[in-house]
Amino acid sequence: MSSFLLMLLLSHCAALPFHNMDFLDFMMEDEAGSGVTDSISNTVPIFHHLAEEPTCPFRCQCHGTVTQCSDLGLEIVPAEISADTTWLDLQNNKITEIKENDFKNLKRLHLLILVNNLITTIHPKAFVPLGQLERLYLSKNLLKEMPVNIPKSLQELRIHENKITKIKKSSFQGMTEVIVMELGSNPLTSSGIDSGTFAELKKVSYIRIADTNLTEIPKGLPSSLSELHLDGNKISKVHADSLKGLVNLTKFGLSHNEISVVENDTLAMVPFLHELHLDDNFLTKVPPGLSDHKNIKVIYLHSNKITMVGTDDFCPLNYNAKKATYSAISLFNNPVHYWEVQPLTFRCVYDRSVIQFGNYRKK
Ligand SMILES: *[C@@H]1O[C@H](CO)[C@@H](O)[C@H](O)[C@H]1NC(C)=O
Ligand SMILES: *[C@@H]1O[C@H](CO)[C@@H](O)[C@H](O)[C@H]1NC(C)=O
Ligand SMILES: *[C@@H]1O[C@H](CO)[C@@H](O)[C@H](O)[C@H]1NC(C)=O
């Protein structure tokens, strides 16, 4: 009986391919009476197959391939996110956990925003399906560890304001496409970061590890680096060696540390540096090498313990030496007074307003 019905249905189906709805109607009527249809519907998928519409999770907003589910009080990642989604925004929710299959179908996802949730755990396989992910924003969560199996396609990782204490070398293995890495405001210490951790990031241009408990500049930074922001740490000494090979470094932030020593050859290691922030440290003198440096334009030294400024601290001895013009030098809030500094000291500075120093301090 069952197989007879199946044959009947299949033959009709072949004859009238554009009238599937009729068959569905027929099935529904039959279902009520005979009880044979369960096995039929399992073997003939055509009867319950309708063209797949892109789905949008309840209360989310979907526009094209963007799925927007922020600020909804969600406690879990919604099911039924369309497989076409390229941007998924889940920020400002109450998600506590990322489960193995939460992103299972999202093979086309480029951007995943999970900022400002309550995430404590991420399943080790959760990110595996995201073979095209370029940007992953996990800041402002409760993660204690770096997620594992982050897709190798990733270009930008933002994971600041979490509870991460350790970064293992394996965390960034093979992540050769990363350009931006933001790790600030985590309870990181220098001993918590494996040496060579960043070496794999061969294209990285921006690294920020501000407001942590680093006591040293991480070693083995990639030579592609153009901006390094290590403000708000507990670094006490700038070792020239730690900047070795950073030929592309243009901006270096070390404000609000405990730096009392900048080694002699430090600036020579970074010939293209434009901007150096050393304000709010424990320096007792102007760091060496500024007068010989060809490209430095901005140097912040305010709020240190500088007691003396020498006439050759900023400008080359030789008037004809090629040197970029300074656009900002800050020296206020140091024990040295501006009237104790010889005007000759700033002979290579052509605009007085560039110097922020006691009475010269810019508003
Ligand atoms: C750094 O260490 C201090 C003292 O151990 C701690 O109070 C502080 O929260 C730490 N900072 C961060 C960003 O974890
Ligand atoms: C430095 O930057 C230039 C221009 O962005 C790039 O072509 C070059 O490969 C970089 N050097 C290194 C060592 O990454
Ligand atoms: C750094 O350079 C200054 C001036 O040339 C020199 O007096 C000093 O001894 C040097 N310091 C070290 C540790 O080499």
Coordinates of C-alpha atoms and ligand atoms in Angstrom, one line a residue:
M1 CA 0.0 0.0 0.0
S2 CA 2.7 2.4 1.0
S3 CA 4.9 1.7 -2.0
F4 CA 1.9 1.9 -4.3
L5 CA 1.1 5.3 -3.1
L6 CA 4.7 6.4 -3.5
M7 CA 4.8 5.2 -7.1
L8 CA 1.5 7.0 -7.8
L9 CA 2.9 10.2 -6.3
L10 CA 6.2 10.0 -8.1
S11 CA 4.6 9.4 -11.5
H12 CA 2.3 12.4 -11.0
C13 CA 5.2 14.4 -9.9
A14 CA 7.2 13.6 -13.1
A15 CA 4.2 14.4 -15.2
L16 CA 3.3 17.6 -13.6
P17 CA 6.5 19.2 -12.2
F18 CA 4.9 22.6 -11.8
H19 CA 2.1 21.5 -9.6
N20 CA 3.8 20.5 -6.5
M21 CA 1.3 22.3 -4.4
D22 CA -1.4 19.9 -5.5
F23 CA 0.6 17.0 -4.2
L24 CA 1.2 18.8 -0.9
D25 CA -2.5 19.3 -0.5
F26 CA -3.1 15.7 -1.3
M27 CA -0.5 14.6 1.2
M28 CA -2.2 16.7 3.9
E29 CA -5.5 15.1 3.3
D30 CA -4.0 11.6 3.2
E31 CA -2.1 12.2 6.4
A32 CA -5.2 12.6 8.4
G33 CA -6.5 9.2 7.4
S34 CA -3.9 6.5 6.7
G35 CA -0.7 7.0 8.6
V36 CA 1.4 5.8 5.7
T37 CA 2.6 9.2 4.7
D38 CA 5.3 9.5 7.3
S39 CA 7.5 7.0 5.4
I40 CA 6.6 8.8 2.2
S41 CA 7.6 12.2 3.3
N42 CA 10.9 10.8 4.5
T43 CA 11.7 9.3 1.1
V44 CA 10.3 12.0 -1.2
P45 CA 11.9 15.3 0.0
I46 CA 10.3 17.2 -2.9
F47 CA 7.1 17.3 -1.0
H48 CA 8.4 19.4 1.8
H49 CA 11.0 21.3 -0.2
L50 CA 10.1 25.0 -0.8
A51 CA 12.6 27.5 -2.2
E52 CA 14.9 28.6 0.7
E53 CA 14.2 32.2 1.7
P54 CA 17.0 34.1 3.4
T55 CA 16.1 34.0 7.1
C56 CA 16.3 36.8 9.6
P57 CA 16.4 35.8 13.3
F58 CA 13.4 37.1 15.3
R59 CA 13.8 40.8 16.3
C60 CA 17.0 41.2 14.4
Q61 CA 17.2 43.4 11.3
C62 CA 18.6 42.1 8.1
H63 CA 19.6 44.2 5.1
G64 CA 21.2 42.4 2.2
T65 CA 23.9 40.2 3.8
V66 CA 24.1 42.3 7.0
T67 CA 22.4 40.7 10.1
Q68 CA 22.0 43.2 12.9
C69 CA 21.1 41.8 16.3
S70 CA 22.7 44.3 18.7
D71 CA 21.0 45.6 21.9
L72 CA 18.4 42.9 22.2
G73 CA 19.3 41.4 25.6
L74 CA 20.1 38.1 23.8
E75 CA 21.5 35.4 26.0
I76 CA 22.5 33.1 23.2
V77 CA 23.5 33.4 19.6
P78 CA 20.2 33.3 17.7
A79 CA 19.6 30.3 15.4
E80 CA 18.5 30.8 11.8
I81 CA 21.1 33.4 10.8
S82 CA 21.1 33.3 7.0
A83 CA 24.0 31.4 5.5
D84 CA 24.5 34.4 3.2
T85 CA 25.4 36.7 6.1
T86 CA 28.7 38.6 5.6
W87 CA 28.4 41.0 8.6
L88 CA 26.9 39.8 11.9
D89 CA 26.5 42.3 14.7
L90 CA 25.7 40.8 18.1
Q91 CA 27.1 43.6 20.3
N92 CA 25.6 44.9 23.5
N93 CA 23.8 41.7 24.4
K94 CA 24.1 39.2 27.4
I95 CA 25.6 36.3 25.6
T96 CA 27.7 34.2 28.0
E97 CA 28.9 31.4 25.8
I98 CA 29.8 30.7 22.2
K99 CA 28.8 27.1 21.4
E100 CA 30.3 24.8 18.9
N101 CA 27.6 25.2 16.3
D102 CA 26.6 28.8 16.8
F103 CA 28.3 29.9 13.5
K104 CA 28.1 26.6 11.8
N105 CA 26.6 27.8 8.5
L106 CA 28.3 31.2 8.2
K107 CA 30.9 30.3 5.7
R108 CA 30.7 33.7 4.1
L109 CA 31.0 35.8 7.2
H110 CA 33.6 38.6 7.0
L111 CA 32.8 40.6 10.1
L112 CA 31.7 39.3 13.5
I113 CA 31.0 41.8 16.3
L114 CA 30.5 40.3 19.8
V115 CA 31.6 43.4 21.7
N116 CA 30.1 44.1 25.1
N117 CA 28.6 40.8 26.1
L118 CA 29.3 38.5 29.0
I119 CA 31.2 35.8 27.1
T120 CA 33.3 33.6 29.4
T121 CA 33.8 30.6 27.0
I122 CA 34.2 30.0 23.3
H123 CA 34.0 26.5 22.1
P124 CA 37.4 25.5 20.5
K125 CA 35.6 24.7 17.3
A126 CA 33.2 27.6 17.2
F127 CA 35.2 29.7 14.7
V128 CA 36.3 26.8 12.5
P129 CA 33.5 27.2 9.9
L130 CA 34.3 30.9 9.4
G131 CA 36.8 30.4 6.6
Q132 CA 36.4 33.9 5.3
L133 CA 36.4 35.9 8.5
E134 CA 38.4 39.1 8.3
R135 CA 37.4 41.0 11.4
L136 CA 36.7 39.6 14.8
Y137 CA 35.6 42.0 17.6
L138 CA 35.5 40.5 21.0
S139 CA 36.3 43.5 23.2
K140 CA 34.4 44.0 26.5
N141 CA 33.7 40.5 27.5
L142 CA 34.9 38.1 30.3
L143 CA 37.3 35.9 28.4
K144 CA 40.2 34.5 30.4
E145 CA 41.9 32.9 27.5
M146 CA 42.6 33.7 23.9
P147 CA 40.1 31.9 21.6
V148 CA 41.7 29.0 19.7
N149 CA 41.3 28.1 16.0
I150 CA 40.8 31.7 14.9
P151 CA 40.5 31.6 11.1
K152 CA 43.8 32.2 9.3
S153 CA 42.0 34.7 7.0
L154 CA 41.7 37.1 9.9
Q155 CA 43.0 40.7 9.3
E156 CA 41.8 42.4 12.5
L157 CA 41.4 41.1 16.0
R158 CA 40.1 43.4 18.8
I159 CA 39.9 41.7 22.2
H160 CA 40.6 44.5 24.6
E161 CA 38.9 44.8 28.0
N162 CA 38.7 41.1 28.8
K163 CA 40.4 39.0 31.5
I164 CA 43.1 37.4 29.5
T165 CA 46.3 36.7 31.5
K166 CA 48.3 34.7 29.0
I167 CA 49.1 34.7 25.3
K168 CA 50.7 31.6 24.0
K169 CA 52.8 31.5 20.9
S170 CA 50.4 29.0 19.4
S171 CA 47.5 31.6 19.7
F172 CA 48.7 33.5 16.6
Q173 CA 50.2 30.6 14.7
G174 CA 49.7 30.9 10.9
M175 CA 47.8 34.2 11.2
T176 CA 49.8 35.8 8.5
E177 CA 47.0 38.1 7.3
V178 CA 46.5 40.1 10.5
I179 CA 47.0 43.8 10.1
V180 CA 45.4 45.1 13.3
M181 CA 45.8 43.6 16.8
E182 CA 44.2 45.2 19.8
L183 CA 44.9 43.5 23.2
G184 CA 44.6 46.4 25.6
S185 CA 43.1 46.5 29.1
N186 CA 43.7 42.8 29.9
P187 CA 45.5 41.6 33.0
L188 CA 48.6 40.7 31.0
T189 CA 52.1 40.6 32.3
S190 CA 55.3 40.3 30.3
S191 CA 55.8 36.8 31.6
G192 CA 52.3 36.0 30.4
I193 CA 53.3 36.6 26.8
D194 CA 55.4 33.8 25.2
S195 CA 58.5 35.2 23.4
G196 CA 58.0 35.2 19.7
T197 CA 54.2 35.3 20.0
F198 CA 53.9 38.2 17.5
A199 CA 56.6 36.9 15.1
E200 CA 54.0 35.0 13.0
L201 CA 52.0 38.2 12.2
K202 CA 54.1 39.0 9.2
K203 CA 51.8 41.7 7.9
V204 CA 50.8 43.3 11.1
S205 CA 50.9 47.1 11.0
Y206 CA 49.2 48.1 14.3
I207 CA 49.6 46.5 17.7
R208 CA 48.1 48.0 20.8
I209 CA 48.6 46.5 24.3
A210 CA 47.8 49.5 26.4
D211 CA 46.7 49.5 30.1
T212 CA 48.0 46.1 31.0
N213 CA 50.8 45.1 33.4
L214 CA 53.6 44.7 30.9
T215 CA 57.0 45.4 32.4
E216 CA 58.9 45.2 29.1
I217 CA 58.4 45.9 25.4
P218 CA 57.5 42.5 23.9
K219 CA 60.4 40.9 22.0
G220 CA 60.5 39.7 18.4
L221 CA 58.0 42.2 17.0
P222 CA 57.5 41.9 13.2
S223 CA 59.3 44.3 11.0
S224 CA 56.0 45.2 9.2
L225 CA 54.9 47.1 12.3
S226 CA 54.0 50.8 11.8
E227 CA 52.2 51.7 15.0
L228 CA 53.0 50.3 18.5
H229 CA 50.9 51.5 21.4
L230 CA 52.1 50.3 24.8
D231 CA 50.8 53.2 26.9
G232 CA 49.6 52.7 30.5
N233 CA 51.9 49.8 31.4
K234 CA 54.7 49.2 33.9
I235 CA 57.7 49.4 31.5
S236 CA 60.7 50.8 33.3
K237 CA 63.4 50.6 30.5
V238 CA 63.4 50.9 26.8
H239 CA 65.9 48.4 25.5
A240 CA 67.3 49.2 22.0
D241 CA 67.2 45.5 21.2
S242 CA 63.5 45.2 21.5
L243 CA 63.0 47.6 18.5
K244 CA 65.6 45.9 16.3
G245 CA 64.4 45.6 12.7
L246 CA 61.3 47.8 13.1
V247 CA 62.2 49.8 10.0
N248 CA 58.6 50.8 9.4
L249 CA 57.7 52.0 12.8
T250 CA 56.3 55.5 12.6
K251 CA 54.2 55.9 15.8
F252 CA 55.3 54.6 19.2
G253 CA 53.3 55.2 22.3
L254 CA 54.8 54.7 25.8
S255 CA 53.0 57.3 27.8
H256 CA 52.1 56.5 31.4
N257 CA 54.8 53.9 32.1
E258 CA 57.6 53.9 34.6
I259 CA 60.4 54.5 32.2
S260 CA 63.6 56.0 33.6
V261 CA 66.0 54.7 31.0
V262 CA 66.0 54.9 27.2
E263 CA 69.0 53.1 25.9
N264 CA 71.4 55.1 23.6
D265 CA 70.8 53.2 20.4
T266 CA 67.0 53.0 20.7
L267 CA 66.1 55.8 18.2
A268 CA 68.7 54.6 15.7
M269 CA 66.8 51.3 15.5
V270 CA 63.6 53.1 14.2
P271 CA 64.8 55.5 11.5
F272 CA 61.3 56.3 10.2
L273 CA 59.8 57.1 13.6
H274 CA 57.6 60.3 13.4
E275 CA 56.0 60.3 16.7
L276 CA 57.2 59.2 20.1
H277 CA 55.1 59.6 23.3
L278 CA 57.1 59.3 26.5
D279 CA 55.0 61.6 28.7
D280 CA 54.1 60.6 32.2
N281 CA 57.2 58.5 32.9
F282 CA 60.2 58.8 35.2
L283 CA 62.7 60.2 32.8
T284 CA 65.4 62.5 34.3
K285 CA 66.8 63.6 31.0
V286 CA 65.8 63.9 27.4
P287 CA 66.2 60.5 25.6
P288 CA 69.4 60.2 23.6
G289 CA 69.5 60.3 19.8
L290 CA 66.8 62.9 19.0
S291 CA 69.2 65.4 17.5
D292 CA 70.6 62.7 15.1
H293 CA 67.2 61.4 14.2
K294 CA 66.1 62.5 10.7
N295 CA 62.4 61.9 10.8
I296 CA 61.0 62.5 14.3
K297 CA 58.4 65.3 14.4
V298 CA 56.5 64.8 17.6
I299 CA 58.1 64.1 20.9
Y300 CA 56.1 64.2 24.1
L301 CA 58.1 64.4 27.3
H302 CA 55.8 66.2 29.6
S303 CA 55.1 65.0 33.2
N304 CA 58.5 63.4 33.7
K305 CA 61.4 64.2 36.1
I306 CA 63.6 66.0 33.6
T307 CA 65.9 68.3 35.6
M308 CA 68.1 69.5 32.8
V309 CA 67.8 70.1 29.0
G310 CA 71.1 70.2 27.1
T311 CA 71.7 72.5 24.1
D312 CA 72.2 69.5 21.8
D313 CA 69.3 67.3 23.0
F314 CA 66.9 68.1 20.2
C315 CA 68.8 69.7 17.3
P316 CA 71.8 68.5 15.3
L317 CA 75.2 70.1 15.9
N318 CA 75.6 70.7 12.2
Y319 CA 73.2 73.4 11.0
N320 CA 73.0 71.8 7.6
A321 CA 72.1 68.3 8.8
K322 CA 69.0 67.1 7.1
K323 CA 66.2 66.8 9.6
A324 CA 62.4 66.8 9.6
T325 CA 60.8 69.9 11.2
Y326 CA 59.4 69.3 14.7
S327 CA 55.6 69.8 14.9
A328 CA 55.3 69.2 18.6
I329 CA 57.7 69.0 21.6
S330 CA 56.2 68.9 25.0
L331 CA 58.2 69.5 28.2
F332 CA 55.8 71.0 30.7
N333 CA 55.3 69.5 34.1
N334 CA 59.0 68.7 34.6
P335 CA 61.3 70.0 37.3
V336 CA 63.3 72.0 34.7
H337 CA 62.1 75.6 34.1
Y338 CA 61.9 77.0 30.6
W339 CA 64.1 80.0 31.6
E340 CA 66.8 77.5 32.5
V341 CA 66.9 76.2 28.9
Q342 CA 69.2 78.0 26.4
P343 CA 67.2 79.4 23.4
L344 CA 69.9 77.8 21.3
T345 CA 68.5 74.4 22.3
F346 CA 65.6 74.8 19.8
R347 CA 67.6 76.3 17.0
C348 CA 66.1 73.8 14.5
V349 CA 62.5 74.6 15.6
Y350 CA 61.2 77.4 13.4
D351 CA 57.8 77.9 15.0
R352 CA 57.7 78.7 18.8
S353 CA 54.2 77.3 19.3
V354 CA 55.5 73.8 18.6
I355 CA 57.2 73.8 22.0
Q356 CA 54.9 73.2 24.9
F357 CA 56.9 74.2 27.9
G358 CA 55.7 76.2 30.9
N359 CA 54.6 79.5 29.5
Y360 CA 54.9 78.2 26.0
R361 CA 52.4 75.4 26.7
K362 CA 49.7 75.2 24.1
K363 CA 46.1 75.1 25.2
Ligands
LIG1 C1 47.9 45.1 37.3 O1 48.3 44.6 38.5 C2 47.7 45.3 39.6 C3 48.4 44.8 40.9 O2 48.6 43.4 40.8 C4 46.2 45.0 39.6 O3 45.6 45.7 40.6 C5 45.7 45.6 38.3 O4 44.3 45.3 38.2 C6 46.4 45.0 37.1 N1 46.0 45.7 35.9 C7 45.3 45.1 34.9 C8 45.0 45.9 33.7 O5 45.0 43.9 35.0
LIG2 C1 57.4 48.7 5.1 O1 56.3 49.3 4.5 C2 56.3 49.3 3.1 C3 55.2 50.2 2.6 O2 54.0 49.9 3.3 C4 56.2 47.9 2.6 O3 56.3 47.9 1.2 C5 57.4 47.1 3.2 O4 57.3 45.8 2.8 C6 57.5 47.2 4.7 N1 58.6 46.6 5.2 C7 58.6 45.5 6.0 C8 59.9 45.0 6.5 O5 57.6 45.0 6.3
LIG3 C1 75.2 56.8 26.1 O1 75.7 57.9 25.4 C2 76.3 58.9 26.3 C3 76.7 60.1 25.4 O2 77.4 59.7 24.3 C4 77.4 58.3 27.1 O3 78.0 59.3 27.9 C5 77.0 57.1 27.8 O4 78.0 56.5 28.5 C6 76.3 56.1 26.9 N1 75.7 55.1 27.8 C7 75.8 53.8 27.5 C8 75.2 52.9 28.5 O5 76.5 53.4 26.6

